[in-house]
mmCIF file of C-alpha atoms in Angstrom:
data_model
loop_
_atom_site.group_PDB
_atom_site.id
_atom_site.type_symbol
_atom_site.label_atom_id
_atom_site.label_comp_id
_atom_site.label_asym_id
_atom_site.label_seq_id
_atom_site.Cartn_x
_atom_site.Cartn_y
_atom_site.Cartn_z
ATOM 1 C CA MET A 1 0.000 0.000 0.000
ATOM 2 C CA ASN A 2 2.833 2.444 0.891
ATOM 3 C CA ARG A 3 4.315 1.948 -2.592
ATOM 4 C CA LEU A 4 1.249 3.439 -4.280
ATOM 5 C CA PRO A 5 1.366 7.092 -5.417
ATOM 6 C CA PRO A 6 0.061 9.396 -2.666
ATOM 7 C CA THR A 7 -3.074 10.389 -4.573
ATOM 8 C CA LEU A 8 -4.041 6.801 -5.379
ATOM 9 C CA ARG A 9 -3.185 5.670 -1.840
ATOM 10 C CA ALA A 10 -5.471 8.315 -0.380
ATOM 11 C CA LEU A 11 -8.250 7.279 -2.757
ATOM 12 C CA VAL A 12 -7.897 3.599 -1.816
ATOM 13 C CA LEU A 13 -7.856 4.332 1.927
ATOM 14 C CA CYS A 14 -10.907 6.508 1.563
ATOM 15 C CA ALA A 15 -12.786 3.833 -0.368
ATOM 16 C CA LEU A 16 -11.792 1.051 2.049
ATOM 17 C CA SER A 17 -12.783 3.013 5.102
ATOM 18 C CA ALA A 18 -16.039 4.382 3.750
ATOM 19 C CA PRO A 19 -19.017 2.450 5.117
ATOM 20 C CA PHE A 20 -21.217 0.786 2.541
ATOM 21 C CA VAL A 21 -24.541 -0.671 3.544
ATOM 22 C CA ALA A 22 -26.554 -2.540 0.940
ATOM 23 C CA THR A 23 -30.164 -1.995 1.899
ATOM 24 C CA LEU A 24 -32.008 -1.338 -1.330
ATOM 25 C CA PRO A 25 -33.694 -4.481 -2.694
ATOM 26 C CA ALA A 26 -33.356 -5.050 -6.396
ATOM 27 C CA ALA A 27 -35.562 -7.424 -8.342
ATOM 28 C CA ALA A 28 -33.646 -9.837 -10.527
ATOM 29 C CA GLN A 29 -35.510 -12.011 -12.954
ATOM 30 C CA ALA A 30 -34.825 -15.698 -12.295
ATOM 31 C CA PRO A 31 -34.865 -18.402 -14.983
ATOM 32 C CA GLN A 32 -38.433 -19.169 -16.075
ATOM 33 C CA PRO A 33 -40.237 -22.197 -17.462
ATOM 34 C CA ALA A 34 -40.376 -22.512 -21.243
ATOM 35 C CA ALA A 35 -43.993 -21.342 -21.490
ATOM 36 C CA ALA A 36 -44.457 -17.587 -21.575
ATOM 37 C CA PRO A 37 -46.004 -16.090 -18.431
ATOM 38 C CA VAL A 38 -49.528 -14.756 -18.668
ATOM 39 C CA ALA A 39 -50.344 -11.699 -16.562
ATOM 40 C CA THR A 40 -53.868 -12.787 -15.631
ATOM 41 C CA ALA A 41 -55.024 -13.974 -12.251
ATOM 42 C CA VAL A 42 -55.301 -17.709 -11.639
ATOM 43 C CA ALA A 43 -58.367 -18.624 -9.599
ATOM 44 C CA ALA A 44 -57.646 -20.856 -6.631
ATOM 45 C CA PRO A 45 -59.659 -24.102 -6.672
ATOM 46 C CA GLN A 46 -62.493 -24.199 -4.155
ATOM 47 C CA PRO A 47 -61.957 -26.887 -1.524
ATOM 48 C CA PRO A 48 -64.721 -29.373 -0.747
ATOM 49 C CA GLU A 49 -67.105 -28.872 2.146
ATOM 50 C CA ILE A 50 -65.356 -30.174 5.266
ATOM 51 C CA ALA A 51 -67.480 -31.007 8.303
ATOM 52 C CA ALA A 52 -65.127 -29.791 11.029
ATOM 53 C CA ARG A 53 -64.640 -26.777 13.289
ATOM 54 C CA SER A 54 -61.372 -25.932 11.606
ATOM 55 C CA TYR A 55 -59.119 -27.537 9.046
ATOM 56 C CA LEU A 56 -55.931 -27.001 7.082
ATOM 57 C CA LEU A 57 -54.370 -28.657 4.062
ATOM 58 C CA MET A 58 -50.682 -28.061 3.407
ATOM 59 C CA ASP A 59 -48.440 -29.116 0.565
ATOM 60 C CA VAL A 60 -45.373 -29.894 2.661
ATOM 61 C CA THR A 61 -43.160 -30.379 -0.396
ATOM 62 C CA ALA A 62 -44.073 -26.948 -1.767
ATOM 63 C CA HIS A 63 -44.341 -25.170 1.630
ATOM 64 C CA GLN A 64 -47.847 -23.948 0.704
ATOM 65 C CA ILE A 65 -51.228 -23.938 2.440
ATOM 66 C CA LEU A 66 -53.797 -25.089 -0.117
ATOM 67 C CA ALA A 67 -56.991 -24.865 1.953
ATOM 68 C CA GLN A 68 -57.919 -23.580 5.380
ATOM 69 C CA LYS A 69 -60.692 -22.663 7.770
ATOM 70 C CA ASP A 70 -60.236 -20.862 11.101
ATOM 71 C CA ILE A 71 -56.623 -22.005 11.366
ATOM 72 C CA ASP A 72 -55.761 -19.429 14.043
ATOM 73 C CA SER A 73 -58.759 -20.096 16.277
ATOM 74 C CA PRO A 74 -57.836 -21.627 19.647
ATOM 75 C CA VAL A 75 -58.869 -25.262 19.966
ATOM 76 C CA GLU A 76 -58.361 -28.036 22.456
ATOM 77 C CA PRO A 77 -55.770 -30.431 20.955
ATOM 78 C CA ALA A 78 -56.734 -33.607 22.857
ATOM 79 C CA SER A 79 -54.197 -36.345 22.063
ATOM 80 C CA LEU A 80 -52.674 -34.289 19.258
ATOM 81 C CA THR A 81 -50.747 -32.938 22.257
ATOM 82 C CA LYS A 82 -48.706 -36.134 22.020
ATOM 83 C CA LEU A 83 -47.059 -34.833 18.830
ATOM 84 C CA MET A 84 -45.089 -32.418 21.006
ATOM 85 C CA THR A 85 -44.452 -35.133 23.616
ATOM 86 C CA ALA A 86 -42.973 -37.317 20.880
ATOM 87 C CA TYR A 87 -40.963 -34.372 19.503
ATOM 88 C CA LEU A 88 -39.159 -33.985 22.831
ATOM 89 C CA VAL A 89 -38.581 -37.734 23.189
ATOM 90 C CA PHE A 90 -37.194 -37.918 19.650
ATOM 91 C CA ASP A 91 -34.966 -34.945 20.428
ATOM 92 C CA ALA A 92 -33.620 -36.701 23.532
ATOM 93 C CA LEU A 93 -32.930 -39.808 21.435
ATOM 94 C CA LYS A 94 -31.167 -37.794 18.742
ATOM 95 C CA ALA A 95 -29.024 -36.068 21.384
ATOM 96 C CA LYS A 96 -28.227 -39.525 22.854
ATOM 97 C CA LYS A 97 -29.585 -38.537 26.258
ATOM 98 C CA ILE A 98 -31.649 -41.733 26.168
ATOM 99 C CA THR A 99 -31.779 -44.841 23.963
ATOM 100 C CA LEU A 100 -34.612 -46.883 22.493
ATOM 101 C CA GLN A 101 -33.464 -49.888 24.533
ATOM 102 C CA GLN A 102 -33.348 -47.982 27.821
ATOM 103 C CA THR A 103 -36.164 -48.853 30.243
ATOM 104 C CA PHE A 104 -38.292 -46.417 32.229
ATOM 105 C CA PRO A 105 -40.248 -47.279 35.370
ATOM 106 C CA VAL A 106 -44.027 -46.957 35.504
ATOM 107 C CA SER A 107 -45.047 -44.616 38.315
ATOM 108 C CA GLN A 108 -48.321 -44.722 40.214
ATOM 109 C CA ARG A 109 -49.235 -41.508 38.426
ATOM 110 C CA ALA A 110 -48.695 -43.098 35.023
ATOM 111 C CA TRP A 111 -50.552 -46.283 36.005
ATOM 112 C CA LYS A 112 -53.628 -44.378 37.205
ATOM 113 C CA MET A 113 -53.977 -42.165 34.128
ATOM 114 C CA PRO A 114 -57.562 -42.101 32.792
ATOM 115 C CA GLY A 115 -58.523 -42.274 29.141
ATOM 116 C CA SER A 116 -56.759 -44.305 26.455
ATOM 117 C CA ARG A 117 -54.012 -46.504 27.843
ATOM 118 C CA MET A 118 -51.228 -48.908 26.982
ATOM 119 C CA PHE A 119 -52.109 -50.885 30.157
ATOM 120 C CA ILE A 120 -48.687 -50.871 31.811
ATOM 121 C CA ASP A 121 -48.307 -51.048 35.599
ATOM 122 C CA PRO A 122 -45.748 -50.269 38.318
ATOM 123 C CA LYS A 123 -44.337 -53.805 38.271
ATOM 124 C CA MET A 124 -42.975 -53.157 34.763
ATOM 125 C CA GLN A 125 -39.779 -51.603 33.436
ATOM 126 C CA VAL A 126 -40.714 -50.675 29.866
ATOM 127 C CA PRO A 127 -38.229 -49.924 27.034
ATOM 128 C CA VAL A 128 -38.454 -46.457 25.502
ATOM 129 C CA GLU A 129 -39.205 -47.992 22.099
ATOM 130 C CA ASP A 130 -42.282 -49.736 23.469
ATOM 131 C CA LEU A 131 -43.411 -46.632 25.330
ATOM 132 C CA LEU A 132 -43.200 -44.688 22.067
ATOM 133 C CA LYS A 133 -45.303 -47.300 20.314
ATOM 134 C CA GLY A 134 -47.761 -47.150 23.189
ATOM 135 C CA LEU A 135 -47.922 -43.366 22.899
ATOM 136 C CA ILE A 136 -48.249 -43.258 19.101
ATOM 137 C CA VAL A 137 -50.180 -46.412 18.141
ATOM 138 C CA GLN A 138 -52.374 -46.824 21.226
ATOM 139 C CA SER A 139 -52.373 -43.143 22.253
ATOM 140 C CA GLY A 140 -51.656 -44.368 25.767
ATOM 141 C CA ASN A 141 -51.830 -41.707 28.455
ATOM 142 C CA ASP A 142 -49.920 -44.025 30.801
ATOM 143 C CA ALA A 143 -47.093 -44.404 28.276
ATOM 144 C CA THR A 144 -47.083 -40.625 27.782
ATOM 145 C CA VAL A 145 -46.628 -39.901 31.482
ATOM 146 C CA ALA A 146 -43.916 -42.564 31.808
ATOM 147 C CA LEU A 147 -41.998 -40.922 28.948
ATOM 148 C CA ALA A 148 -42.525 -37.423 30.338
ATOM 149 C CA GLU A 149 -41.169 -38.480 33.726
ATOM 150 C CA GLY A 150 -38.278 -40.376 32.168
ATOM 151 C CA VAL A 151 -37.178 -37.528 29.878
ATOM 152 C CA GLY A 152 -38.092 -34.494 31.985
ATOM 153 C CA GLY A 153 -37.631 -35.832 35.492
ATOM 154 C CA SER A 154 -41.226 -34.911 36.306
ATOM 155 C CA VAL A 155 -44.416 -34.218 34.404
ATOM 156 C CA GLU A 156 -44.326 -30.572 35.455
ATOM 157 C CA ARG A 157 -40.772 -30.076 34.201
ATOM 158 C CA PHE A 158 -41.625 -31.862 30.939
ATOM 159 C CA VAL A 159 -44.623 -29.563 30.353
ATOM 160 C CA GLN A 160 -42.291 -26.584 30.750
ATOM 161 C CA LEU A 161 -40.024 -28.124 28.103
ATOM 162 C CA MET A 162 -43.058 -28.517 25.828
ATOM 163 C CA ASN A 163 -43.941 -24.846 26.118
ATOM 164 C CA ASP A 164 -40.324 -23.801 25.627
ATOM 165 C CA GLN A 165 -40.120 -25.879 22.449
ATOM 166 C CA ALA A 166 -43.408 -24.441 21.180
ATOM 167 C CA LYS A 167 -41.894 -20.960 21.428
ATOM 168 C CA VAL A 168 -38.740 -22.070 19.598
ATOM 169 C CA LEU A 169 -40.854 -23.490 16.756
ATOM 170 C CA GLY A 170 -42.948 -20.314 16.502
ATOM 171 C CA MET A 171 -46.195 -21.867 17.752
ATOM 172 C CA LYS A 172 -47.634 -18.558 18.927
ATOM 173 C CA GLY A 173 -51.132 -19.833 19.704
ATOM 174 C CA THR A 174 -50.182 -22.856 21.788
ATOM 175 C CA THR A 175 -50.030 -23.397 25.543
ATOM 176 C CA TYR A 176 -49.530 -26.836 27.074
ATOM 177 C CA LYS A 177 -50.779 -27.806 30.515
ATOM 178 C CA ASN A 178 -50.081 -31.552 30.337
ATOM 179 C CA PRO A 179 -48.264 -34.022 28.051
ATOM 180 C CA GLU A 180 -51.198 -36.299 27.191
ATOM 181 C CA GLY A 181 -53.997 -33.920 26.113
ATOM 182 C CA LEU A 182 -56.724 -34.443 28.681
ATOM 183 C CA THR A 183 -59.009 -31.427 29.054
ATOM 184 C CA GLU A 184 -57.486 -28.714 31.240
ATOM 185 C CA ALA A 185 -58.134 -24.978 31.358
ATOM 186 C CA GLY A 186 -55.723 -23.086 29.107
ATOM 187 C CA HIS A 187 -54.511 -26.187 27.240
ATOM 188 C CA THR A 188 -54.977 -24.948 23.661
ATOM 189 C CA THR A 189 -53.413 -24.804 20.218
ATOM 190 C CA THR A 190 -54.389 -23.872 16.637
ATOM 191 C CA ALA A 191 -54.483 -25.652 13.299
ATOM 192 C CA ARG A 192 -51.655 -23.432 12.066
ATOM 193 C CA ASP A 193 -49.483 -24.339 15.050
ATOM 194 C CA LEU A 194 -50.207 -28.031 14.556
ATOM 195 C CA SER A 195 -49.032 -27.719 10.950
ATOM 196 C CA ILE A 196 -45.788 -26.146 12.151
ATOM 197 C CA LEU A 197 -45.259 -28.910 14.707
ATOM 198 C CA ALA A 198 -46.129 -31.735 12.313
ATOM 199 C CA THR A 199 -43.852 -30.494 9.517
ATOM 200 C CA ARG A 200 -40.950 -29.924 11.913
ATOM 201 C CA LEU A 201 -41.501 -33.357 13.457
ATOM 202 C CA MET A 202 -41.110 -34.964 10.017
ATOM 203 C CA GLN A 203 -38.244 -32.696 9.007
ATOM 204 C CA ASP A 204 -36.205 -32.931 12.203
ATOM 205 C CA PHE A 205 -36.642 -36.632 12.976
ATOM 206 C CA PRO A 206 -37.083 -38.613 9.748
ATOM 207 C CA GLU A 207 -35.461 -41.647 11.385
ATOM 208 C CA TYR A 208 -38.360 -41.975 13.841
ATOM 209 C CA ILE A 209 -41.360 -41.045 11.695
ATOM 210 C CA GLY A 210 -41.885 -44.721 10.834
ATOM 211 C CA PHE A 211 -43.481 -45.169 14.249
ATOM 212 C CA TYR A 212 -46.530 -43.290 12.963
ATOM 213 C CA ALA A 213 -47.172 -45.803 10.175
ATOM 214 C CA ILE A 214 -47.443 -48.795 12.567
ATOM 215 C CA LYS A 215 -50.960 -50.193 12.241
ATOM 216 C CA GLN A 216 -50.988 -52.573 15.181
ATOM 217 C CA TYR A 217 -49.040 -52.901 18.419
ATOM 218 C CA ARG A 218 -49.514 -54.126 21.963
ATOM 219 C CA TYR A 219 -47.072 -54.638 24.795
ATOM 220 C CA PRO A 220 -46.738 -58.270 25.972
ATOM 221 C CA GLY A 221 -49.226 -59.011 28.729
ATOM 222 C CA THR A 222 -51.660 -56.236 27.774
ATOM 223 C CA PRO A 223 -55.109 -56.681 26.149
ATOM 224 C CA ALA A 224 -54.968 -57.787 22.505
ATOM 225 C CA ALA A 225 -58.110 -55.803 21.697
ATOM 226 C CA ASN A 226 -56.198 -52.583 22.363
ATOM 227 C CA GLY A 227 -53.722 -53.037 19.532
ATOM 228 C CA ASN A 228 -55.119 -51.127 16.534
ATOM 229 C CA ASN A 229 -53.888 -47.674 15.543
ATOM 230 C CA ARG A 230 -56.794 -45.229 15.775
ATOM 231 C CA ASN A 231 -55.815 -43.583 12.470
ATOM 232 C CA LEU A 232 -58.256 -45.337 10.139
ATOM 233 C CA LEU A 233 -56.556 -43.886 7.040
ATOM 234 C CA LEU A 234 -53.564 -46.178 7.631
ATOM 235 C CA PHE A 235 -55.880 -49.082 6.809
ATOM 236 C CA ARG A 236 -57.637 -47.376 3.879
ATOM 237 C CA ASP A 237 -54.970 -45.464 1.950
ATOM 238 C CA PRO A 238 -51.538 -47.030 1.351
ATOM 239 C CA THR A 239 -50.015 -43.579 0.765
ATOM 240 C CA VAL A 240 -50.922 -42.408 4.290
ATOM 241 C CA ASP A 241 -48.101 -42.859 6.800
ATOM 242 C CA GLY A 242 -49.179 -40.854 9.860
ATOM 243 C CA LEU A 243 -49.639 -38.990 12.048
ATOM 244 C CA LYS A 244 -51.954 -38.755 15.100
ATOM 245 C CA THR A 245 -55.547 -38.863 16.250
ATOM 246 C CA GLY A 246 -57.155 -37.076 19.174
ATOM 247 C CA HIS A 247 -60.498 -37.006 20.952
ATOM 248 C CA THR A 248 -62.130 -35.534 24.004
ATOM 249 C CA ASN A 249 -65.711 -34.433 24.498
ATOM 250 C CA ALA A 250 -64.625 -30.804 24.316
ATOM 251 C CA ALA A 251 -62.270 -31.198 21.336
ATOM 252 C CA GLY A 252 -64.397 -33.521 19.247
ATOM 253 C CA TYR A 253 -62.662 -35.941 16.894
ATOM 254 C CA CYS A 254 -59.358 -34.704 15.467
ATOM 255 C CA LEU A 255 -56.791 -36.065 13.024
ATOM 256 C CA VAL A 256 -53.436 -34.887 11.712
ATOM 257 C CA ALA A 257 -52.813 -37.041 8.637
ATOM 258 C CA THR A 258 -50.004 -37.072 6.118
ATOM 259 C CA ALA A 259 -49.639 -38.841 2.796
ATOM 260 C CA LYS A 260 -46.831 -39.204 0.272
ATOM 261 C CA ARG A 261 -47.484 -39.941 -3.397
ATOM 262 C CA ASP A 262 -45.056 -40.090 -6.317
ATOM 263 C CA PHE A 263 -45.445 -38.007 -9.476
ATOM 264 C CA PRO A 264 -43.431 -37.820 -12.728
ATOM 265 C CA ASN A 265 -40.750 -35.123 -12.863
ATOM 266 C CA VAL A 266 -41.327 -34.225 -9.214
ATOM 267 C CA GLY A 267 -40.831 -37.400 -7.200
ATOM 268 C CA SER A 268 -42.457 -37.721 -3.813
ATOM 269 C CA ARG A 269 -45.039 -35.103 -2.941
ATOM 270 C CA ARG A 270 -46.212 -34.927 0.672
ATOM 271 C CA LEU A 271 -49.494 -33.393 1.815
ATOM 272 C CA LEU A 272 -50.581 -32.757 5.397
ATOM 273 C CA SER A 273 -54.220 -32.486 6.454
ATOM 274 C CA ILE A 274 -55.460 -31.273 9.832
ATOM 275 C CA VAL A 275 -59.115 -31.809 10.736
ATOM 276 C CA LEU A 276 -60.284 -30.560 14.134
ATOM 277 C CA GLY A 277 -63.646 -31.012 15.798
ATOM 278 C CA ALA A 278 -65.258 -33.633 13.570
ATOM 279 C CA SER A 279 -68.339 -35.475 14.818
ATOM 280 C CA SER A 280 -67.024 -39.049 14.950
ATOM 281 C CA GLU A 281 -64.036 -41.305 14.397
ATOM 282 C CA SER A 282 -65.193 -42.193 10.895
ATOM 283 C CA ALA A 283 -66.027 -38.557 10.070
ATOM 284 C CA ARG A 284 -62.523 -37.310 10.903
ATOM 285 C CA ALA A 285 -61.070 -40.013 8.647
ATOM 286 C CA ASN A 286 -63.532 -39.309 5.824
ATOM 287 C CA GLU A 287 -62.994 -35.538 5.920
ATOM 288 C CA SER A 288 -59.206 -35.955 6.059
ATOM 289 C CA GLN A 289 -59.271 -38.327 3.084
ATOM 290 C CA LYS A 290 -61.458 -35.859 1.202
ATOM 291 C CA LEU A 291 -58.936 -33.063 1.793
ATOM 292 C CA LEU A 292 -55.926 -35.152 0.795
ATOM 293 C CA ASN A 293 -57.508 -36.441 -2.412
ATOM 294 C CA TRP A 294 -58.666 -32.940 -3.367
ATOM 295 C CA GLY A 295 -55.171 -31.511 -2.805
ATOM 296 C CA TYR A 296 -53.561 -34.079 -5.062
ATOM 297 C CA THR A 297 -56.110 -33.619 -7.854
ATOM 298 C CA ALA A 298 -56.868 -29.876 -7.714
ATOM 299 C CA TYR A 299 -53.201 -28.845 -7.582
ATOM 300 C CA GLU A 300 -50.230 -30.065 -9.533
ATOM 301 C CA ALA A 301 -46.637 -29.864 -8.393
ATOM 302 C CA VAL A 302 -44.020 -28.221 -10.611
ATOM 303 C CA LYS A 303 -40.328 -28.529 -9.872
ATOM 304 C CA LEU A 304 -38.658 -25.206 -10.644
ATOM 305 C CA PHE A 305 -35.100 -25.937 -9.493
ATOM 306 C CA ASN A 306 -33.185 -28.970 -8.308
ATOM 307 C CA ALA A 307 -31.531 -29.160 -4.917
ATOM 308 C CA GLY A 308 -28.351 -27.115 -4.984
ATOM 309 C CA GLN A 309 -29.168 -25.535 -8.353
ATOM 310 C CA ALA A 310 -28.500 -21.801 -8.636
ATOM 311 C CA VAL A 311 -31.657 -19.738 -9.062
ATOM 312 C CA VAL A 312 -29.553 -16.649 -9.809
ATOM 313 C CA THR A 313 -25.800 -15.973 -9.811
ATOM 314 C CA PRO A 314 -25.341 -12.260 -9.138
ATOM 315 C CA ASN A 315 -22.032 -10.411 -9.014
ATOM 316 C CA VAL A 316 -20.337 -10.090 -5.649
ATOM 317 C CA TRP A 317 -17.849 -7.393 -4.582
ATOM 318 C CA LYS A 318 -14.729 -7.487 -2.393
ATOM 319 C CA GLY A 319 -14.710 -11.284 -2.416
ATOM 320 C CA THR A 320 -12.441 -14.099 -3.539
ATOM 321 C CA ALA A 321 -15.033 -14.939 -6.220
ATOM 322 C CA SER A 322 -16.780 -12.587 -8.606
ATOM 323 C CA THR A 323 -20.226 -14.218 -8.384
ATOM 324 C CA LEU A 324 -22.424 -15.780 -5.685
ATOM 325 C CA PRO A 325 -24.799 -18.636 -6.623
ATOM 326 C CA LEU A 326 -28.094 -18.398 -4.726
ATOM 327 C CA GLY A 327 -30.528 -21.295 -4.373
ATOM 328 C CA ARG A 328 -31.759 -23.871 -1.859
ATOM 329 C CA THR A 329 -30.401 -27.140 -0.526
ATOM 330 C CA GLU A 330 -33.652 -28.947 -1.348
ATOM 331 C CA PRO A 331 -35.626 -28.926 -4.616
ATOM 332 C CA ILE A 332 -37.845 -25.895 -5.161
ATOM 333 C CA VAL A 333 -41.338 -27.162 -5.924
ATOM 334 C CA VAL A 334 -44.485 -25.093 -6.290
ATOM 335 C CA ALA A 335 -48.107 -26.269 -6.189
ATOM 336 C CA VAL A 336 -50.355 -24.598 -8.771
ATOM 337 C CA PRO A 337 -53.965 -25.123 -9.823
ATOM 338 C CA ILE A 338 -54.247 -27.830 -12.449
ATOM 339 C CA GLY A 339 -53.563 -26.432 -15.912
ATOM 340 C CA SER A 340 -51.799 -23.250 -14.818
ATOM 341 C CA ALA A 341 -48.174 -24.433 -14.849
ATOM 342 C CA GLY A 342 -47.493 -22.336 -17.939
ATOM 343 C CA ARG A 343 -48.359 -19.138 -16.077
ATOM 344 C CA ILE A 344 -45.669 -19.445 -13.422
ATOM 345 C CA LYS A 345 -43.442 -16.409 -12.927
ATOM 346 C CA THR A 346 -40.376 -16.182 -10.689
ATOM 347 C CA ASP A 347 -38.613 -13.117 -9.336
ATOM 348 C CA VAL A 348 -35.752 -12.693 -6.890
ATOM 349 C CA ALA A 349 -35.502 -9.823 -4.422
ATOM 350 C CA ARG A 350 -31.993 -9.353 -2.997
ATOM 351 C CA PRO A 351 -29.660 -6.630 -1.714
ATOM 352 C CA ASP A 352 -27.635 -4.864 -4.392
ATOM 353 C CA PRO A 353 -24.687 -4.680 -4.459
ATOM 354 C CA LEU A 354 -23.579 -7.845 -2.652
ATOM 355 C CA VAL A 355 -20.424 -7.261 -0.631
ATOM 356 C CA ALA A 356 -18.392 -10.213 0.680
ATOM 357 C CA PRO A 357 -17.913 -12.119 2.901
ATOM 358 C CA PHE A 358 -20.740 -14.668 2.583
ATOM 359 C CA GLU A 359 -20.952 -18.006 4.369
ATOM 360 C CA LYS A 360 -22.342 -21.125 2.716
ATOM 361 C CA GLY A 361 -25.992 -21.423 3.733
ATOM 362 C CA GLN A 362 -26.339 -17.730 4.576
ATOM 363 C CA ALA A 363 -29.743 -16.287 3.634
ATOM 364 C CA VAL A 364 -29.344 -13.784 0.779
ATOM 365 C CA GLY A 365 -32.599 -12.720 -0.809
ATOM 366 C CA THR A 366 -36.042 -14.170 -1.489
ATOM 367 C CA LEU A 367 -37.557 -16.130 -4.358
ATOM 368 C CA LYS A 368 -41.100 -15.007 -5.180
ATOM 369 C CA VAL A 369 -43.298 -17.309 -7.257
ATOM 370 C CA SER A 370 -46.653 -16.373 -8.762
ATOM 371 C CA ALA A 371 -49.113 -17.742 -11.294
ATOM 372 C CA GLY A 372 -50.396 -14.867 -13.360
ATOM 373 C CA ASP A 373 -51.104 -12.139 -10.795
ATOM 374 C CA GLN A 374 -51.691 -14.625 -7.978
ATOM 375 C CA PRO A 375 -48.796 -14.849 -5.458
ATOM 376 C CA LEU A 376 -48.088 -18.464 -4.596
ATOM 377 C CA LEU A 377 -44.907 -18.760 -2.608
ATOM 378 C CA GLU A 378 -41.989 -16.901 -1.066
ATOM 379 C CA LEU A 379 -38.851 -18.791 -0.089
ATOM 380 C CA PRO A 380 -35.535 -17.541 1.298
ATOM 381 C CA LEU A 381 -32.526 -18.182 -0.930
ATOM 382 C CA VAL A 382 -29.154 -19.073 0.548
ATOM 383 C CA ALA A 383 -25.569 -18.869 -0.626
ATOM 384 C CA LEU A 384 -24.726 -22.228 -2.206
ATOM 385 C CA GLU A 385 -20.999 -21.526 -1.869
ATOM 386 C CA ALA A 386 -18.904 -19.534 0.577
ATOM 387 C CA VAL A 387 -17.263 -16.361 -0.733
ATOM 388 C CA PRO A 388 -14.627 -15.138 1.732
ATOM 389 C CA GLN A 389 -13.450 -11.568 1.790
ATOM 390 C CA ALA A 390 -10.712 -10.796 -0.718
ATOM 391 C CA GLY A 391 -7.243 -9.584 0.200
ATOM 392 C CA ILE A 392 -6.490 -5.916 0.716
ATOM 393 C CA PHE A 393 -5.682 -5.175 -2.928
ATOM 394 C CA GLY A 394 -8.784 -7.021 -4.195
ATOM 395 C CA ARG A 395 -10.973 -5.159 -1.738
ATOM 396 C CA ALA A 396 -9.292 -1.899 -2.612
ATOM 397 C CA TRP A 397 -9.894 -2.350 -6.324
ATOM 398 C CA ASP A 398 -13.589 -3.234 -5.811
ATOM 399 C CA ALA A 399 -13.920 -0.371 -3.341
ATOM 400 C CA ILE A 400 -12.740 2.059 -6.008
ATOM 401 C CA ARG A 401 -15.107 0.547 -8.583
ATOM 402 C CA LEU A 402 -18.052 0.790 -6.166
ATOM 403 C CA TRP A 403 -17.090 4.322 -5.216
ATOM 404 C CA ILE A 404 -16.991 5.374 -8.857
ATOM 405 C CA LYS A 405 -20.244 3.476 -9.525
#
């Protein structure tokens, strides 16, 4: 630096020291499908009549809500509460705080739990794996309490962990009072929050989601008649692989169901239906099946970009590379009304200019997808590669170019 002529040295030092904050978003047109976009609105398909207090249908693959009713209204979750109980148990397993083979005792409190049960008693030491099956397949309140005590030390401490985790996940309308879901004042959630919990459960613990597809289970020595999973869709639809039922007199009959079906050029497409407050066990299954089938037929999935594929590759300044590829680590799929795939438009909003350094995985901008004039989806884009800060001469040269620009 000292070898530069005084005038140039002063200019470089001024440019390097001058603060530069990129705050103005600039829209950059991303690659588009072959068909030309049409600037007319695309009408959203009307969902079928669903006999429930509230419901939600989400395309998990596309990160889109396809149908909804009163999804932010507070409801009693009944045994859907056990989705959060399982989340914390799975988390303890993943962190190796417990193992599937480890046994937990059955306390008097667990043994005396009313409602649906696994029928375990204080003479037993039950493996965690069996307690999970009792919680998920049989919806056992006794198994739930045994797990809560084993993981949290006490039911009260475990409930605090449940509420803490709900806040971390962004479940703003949820408050837990117990781990099993029996009616208790203030024990409420929403359909939207249940969708957040269910999608994170599948995303964060794919190695344990198979528990939810088990159709029959009973612990040795317990009644054989208690062995069937209460999710009737597991027996009706081979594409359904979860998740959980719930029922109390106050909550009505509830079901969080998920299905995965394969489609050409897209691969597996997962939908999630949430039906709350149906009138009977068969009604919650029928209404959930109706929602799932409608979602798969009224909307088609379109893959816009592969996992790791750059959506845009803008210029970057003061870095060791001149460009920064932006995309996502999973495929970018959008759900659109049948027949409207040719109307898809994509735009990227990002800071401009981009000034290094950037870490791999760092959020840099947003992909906006629409069909005609109808917004469909917004997804954050991340840096697919790291771009460290350049050396002093590289930064100086780009600083001068930016200063002149």
